[in-house]
Amino acid sequence: MSMNAIPWADALAALAAPPAAPPATDVQALLRRWHPDHQAGASVPLRVGASAGQACPPPLAALLHANTLIDDTDVAGCATVDTGLLVIGGGGAGCVAALTAAAAGVKVVLATKLGLGDSNTVMAEGGIQAAIGAEDSLQAHFDDTIKAGQRAGDPALVRALVTEGPAAIRWLIEQGMSFDREEQGGGAIRLRRKRAGGTSVPRILSTRDVTGLEMMRVLREAVLLHPNITVWNRSPVVELLSDGAGRCRGAVIYSLYLHRFVLVRAGAVVLATGGAGRLHLNDFPTSNHLGATADGLVLAYRLGARLREGDSFQYHPTGVGWPASLRGQLISEAARSLGAQMRNGHGERFIEELSARDVVAAAILREIGEGRGVERDGCLGVLLDTPGLERAKPGVLAGSLVSLLHLAHKSGTDPAREPMLVCPTLHYQNGGIVVQPDGSTDVPGLFCAGEVSGGIHGRNRLMGNALLELVVFGRRAGLAAASCDAARLGRANLDHVQDWRRALAAAGLPLEVRAPMLFPEVANFSMAADRALGRAPVLAAG
Amino acid sequence: MIEVEIDGRTATVPEGTTIILAAAEAGIALTANVGCMGQGVCGACRALVRREGSREVETALACETKVEQGMRVSFLDRYTLPQQQAYGTADLADGWTIYERMLAAFPNATHCRHCSGCDRACPKGIEVQKGVELAAQGELGAAAAVFELCVMCNLCSAACPESIAPNHLGLFARRAVAASGQRPTDLIRRLHEIEAGSMAVDTTPR
Amino acid sequence: MSAMTTTTNDVTSRVLTAPDSLVGASLAGWLAAGGGTGLRRALDDRAGIIGLIERAGLRGLGGAGFPTHRKWAAVAAEPGPEKVVICNGNEDEPGTFKDRVLLGRTPHQVIEGALIAALAVGARRVVMYVNPHLTEAIEAVGEAVRQWRAHALLAALETALGGPVLLELRPSSGRYIGGEETAVVASVEGGFPFPRRKPPYPAQSGVHGLPTLINNAETLANVPHILRHGAAWFRALGRGEAAGTKLFSLSGDVQRPGLYELPMGATLAELIFDCGGGMLMGREFKAVFTGGPSNTLLSRDDLDVALDFESVRARGSRLGTGAMIVVSEGTSIPRKVTEFVEFFAEGSCGQCPPCKTGTYQLATLLRRIDTGHATRADLEQVRQLCGLLPGSGRCGLIDGAITVVASSLERFGAEYERMLIGG
């Protein structure tokens, strides 16, 4: 980034003049020059595994190239639990998959690294897409999604996504999720819709700007109350189990309560472990929760599942730029969707605010890089003109942007009087594990749902398609996994680990690097230290 | 720099640091009571906070509270309800029976003794007690509105001496109102169109 | 506690539980045993009552040990005529069972004490506030009150006070917290027993804002005896500087648990070994949870302590209600403490989140330690909570809970350490 920037006070002064429309932009050139995915050194080819040769950011490649955390001796004699279905991940996708399988009568164990619901889903603000408007269509939703993804998405997956969008909304309402509504007279209601960046019609349904919170608390409660689901909190997965013939047969869980491994044998496994924001690719801050460390990607890949668009990440345009203590936290796209403009240090609009996220993020990085950014207390960014929005739509901040208001409050500012400094933040893994429309992967018995899977969003995700994806594909994966035969669980072992190590050695990769990461460095977690607690004898009192 | 004590350990951190990041700085393993790391929506980082020179001890979310010199902080585990209310999603569908179902699932809902402990415990400033009262009276819509920004941290459930489980009661109200009452005409028509086959998707590139 | 009503110690040192005091609900029996003399003397010299109580050195026997005459003087100094006297018989602390015996088996001396207090402070409403879980006590007090209402002595009191005296039984909520002074006030007012912050103290603003005197049942029971036999007699009952006698609720791993009345200042060893018959067969003395059980533990080094307010305080603990829960070697201190903290967590009224959630968190951590699932970090958090929580409640519940935890850590820290994973 260039060190030149316009001081905060000057930028505020420049804001007074009404801006001209943003200039036309060569989108492809903008992305190539400024998007972090395309910078020199942003990716390296994978050297081992089912997608060897594919491009991948170095920190993620290091995890995908890593040795296992455990081997046979670690799990010898450890407790074994049998279940119909093992769901790994306690965010939205995991909960939906668990609820769907449980409704089909399957006994489910849901293991999650943090607590149930402590996930990226609960942090989602903007909303969920579903083509329900009279002027909208499934086709329009399909076209918008494919186009925003730079035509890299899998049409079969996207068709499933958009086609089941309305049914997903109905299912959510049946679970008890509430959406913003418009009265139609006579007691009838329609759902209120907002427009997402990069889309042709308003299609975002939301609960103010706390949509993920509303969704997650409903799903979490439904899971907790379901008699067929057992939830294991603080139970990260450390390795998948196979039957020696390539079929996934369960997983090894590490219990942070017991400080011990637990073997779970299951008819099928649904991986819903989310993304990788905590890898802080290209040194960006992240909007992600503490647990987003690519664990699921690593384990599925190791067992033979392919990866796609593993080099494509979403940098949300409007992360908090100032104050430093809140850097990386998200200001919802809902702000721009409701009409907020962005300005550079000269007071100029520099991009159509409701362009696709990759385009807007690249444009912000361009403004900063070319010296038109704004500097406040050493933090760089551009301005989100919240005062202008409030002037144009009085009451909109308090009425529709409660999260934004709360965030501004924490930074000690009044967004109705002072613009917010924004800067892109690492937000979402566009690619992921290759899946079929039923959520199945290359590995029999292993399903993926949510951010861990790839192919829906191509190389750039639309606002609102992440929440939709986790519901549609959570249901699909849960249903398909529920039909796997759990009657004969059979062999479940770590034989694939030996093959993996041989492959690493053949590729000249070091065996000392271990993954999954489980917790980022900031969490001060040491598996070795924690396991030592589990081995120590406990003396009786007296 | 500011010195704080968290779960018995001392951290020295710059002014403006949140408690959760100060805990990381103090070397505490962040494997429980942690989640969104700052947005204040997952409700995992409950803590008791005592400021220097004060007798008051507050409940707060550690990711949203900044450290102060001499502050003492103790994280609170997620409170486990003594008995989980039992109801299923199917119980939410029929508006005529919802009130009954609520009273059956939350038999203590009408036992509020108005101690206001829930209001004081709520780190989000929700008028919990009012919400409980509205739900108990059957005003589920009004109760639902009260709990709109609840993050389910369970602090009010821990604080409630009558084991009402206020946040879960509030969530019941929210779920019941949505599941039994929200019938959007636009969604219904679109579902019909899809069912009738008039909403095909052409996947050929164009 | 089956033997709780058996008082087996030497009759000579017994006053409140002397055989001729144990007359049950019969007022005639009480009067025949010399009852009523105290009240008559009080009526003869109303102005001298508080001075007499002061000279006797009577102190609050519900746990605080606050000089009784000062409470009385404070209420007496308030402008009349509407004042209230409350006999606190809410007794709900684990291991305490003295008031149930007093109120169940000898209610008249308590009521007479309350009437004398009413005369001293100028109150025409006297409330017998009794825990309904003490069924024997509730029945006996109800009957005793009926008999007093019809008796000429009450009429004499009304004459002295210049108007009708309302003597009534008010069952409490039966909750532990209902014994706290301000909670007593709230309960007598008809509400839930929520404690409130002090000041104002009930002496200035109690029931419905009226000056209110609240004394424990045992405190009041001593009053007629002091009026009857004099201050010097009362002082001589105690050992050394201590005055009067004290009821001890002895329970736990002793041969003969029960209620014992000993001279104030008798030693812990006397109580446990002479009265209680020593430890159960094959058990070694380990510690005593005193009082509520919200006080500092006494350990082996404290067996010689004189059981009076000052001497126990000098060992860093408090006499409390006189409950002595004796535990032997082999009994897990962390387990007992966990049980007590769970009791406090349940009993916490809910008004103050740090009290309710703090006691729950403590109980969770202690339970984890007790079951062998805790790490050093958990113990560190227990220690930190012991420093963070005191003073954060409106009443003393949280402070009492912390005291028992902190003192057990101080005296039996090694036992906690041993139970940690990797201990």
CSV table of N, CA and C in Angstrom, one decimal, chain C residues 7 42 85 95 279 339 379 402:
chain,number,residue,atom,x,y,z
C,7,THR,N,-31.0,-32.4,74.9
C,7,THR,CA,-29.9,-31.6,75.5
C,7,THR,C,-29.3,-32.4,76.7
C,42,ALA,N,-40.2,-5.4,84.2
C,42,ALA,CA,-40.0,-4.4,83.1
C,42,ALA,C,-41.0,-3.3,83.2
C,85,VAL,N,-41.7,-4.4,66.6
C,85,VAL,CA,-40.7,-5.4,67.1
C,85,VAL,C,-40.9,-6.7,66.3
C,95,GLY,N,-27.4,-26.8,59.2
C,95,GLY,CA,-26.7,-27.1,60.4
C,95,GLY,C,-27.1,-26.3,61.6
C,279,MET,N,-15.5,-37.8,68.4
C,279,MET,CA,-15.7,-38.1,67.0
C,279,MET,C,-16.3,-39.5,66.9
C,339,GLU,N,-21.1,-28.2,48.4
C,339,GLU,CA,-22.5,-28.3,48.8
C,339,GLU,C,-23.0,-27.0,49.4
C,379,LEU,N,-8.8,-23.6,39.5
C,379,LEU,CA,-8.5,-23.2,40.9
C,379,LEU,C,-8.1,-21.7,41.0
C,402,ILE,N,-18.4,-16.5,50.0
C,402,ILE,CA,-16.9,-16.3,49.7
C,402,ILE,C,-16.1,-16.7,51.0
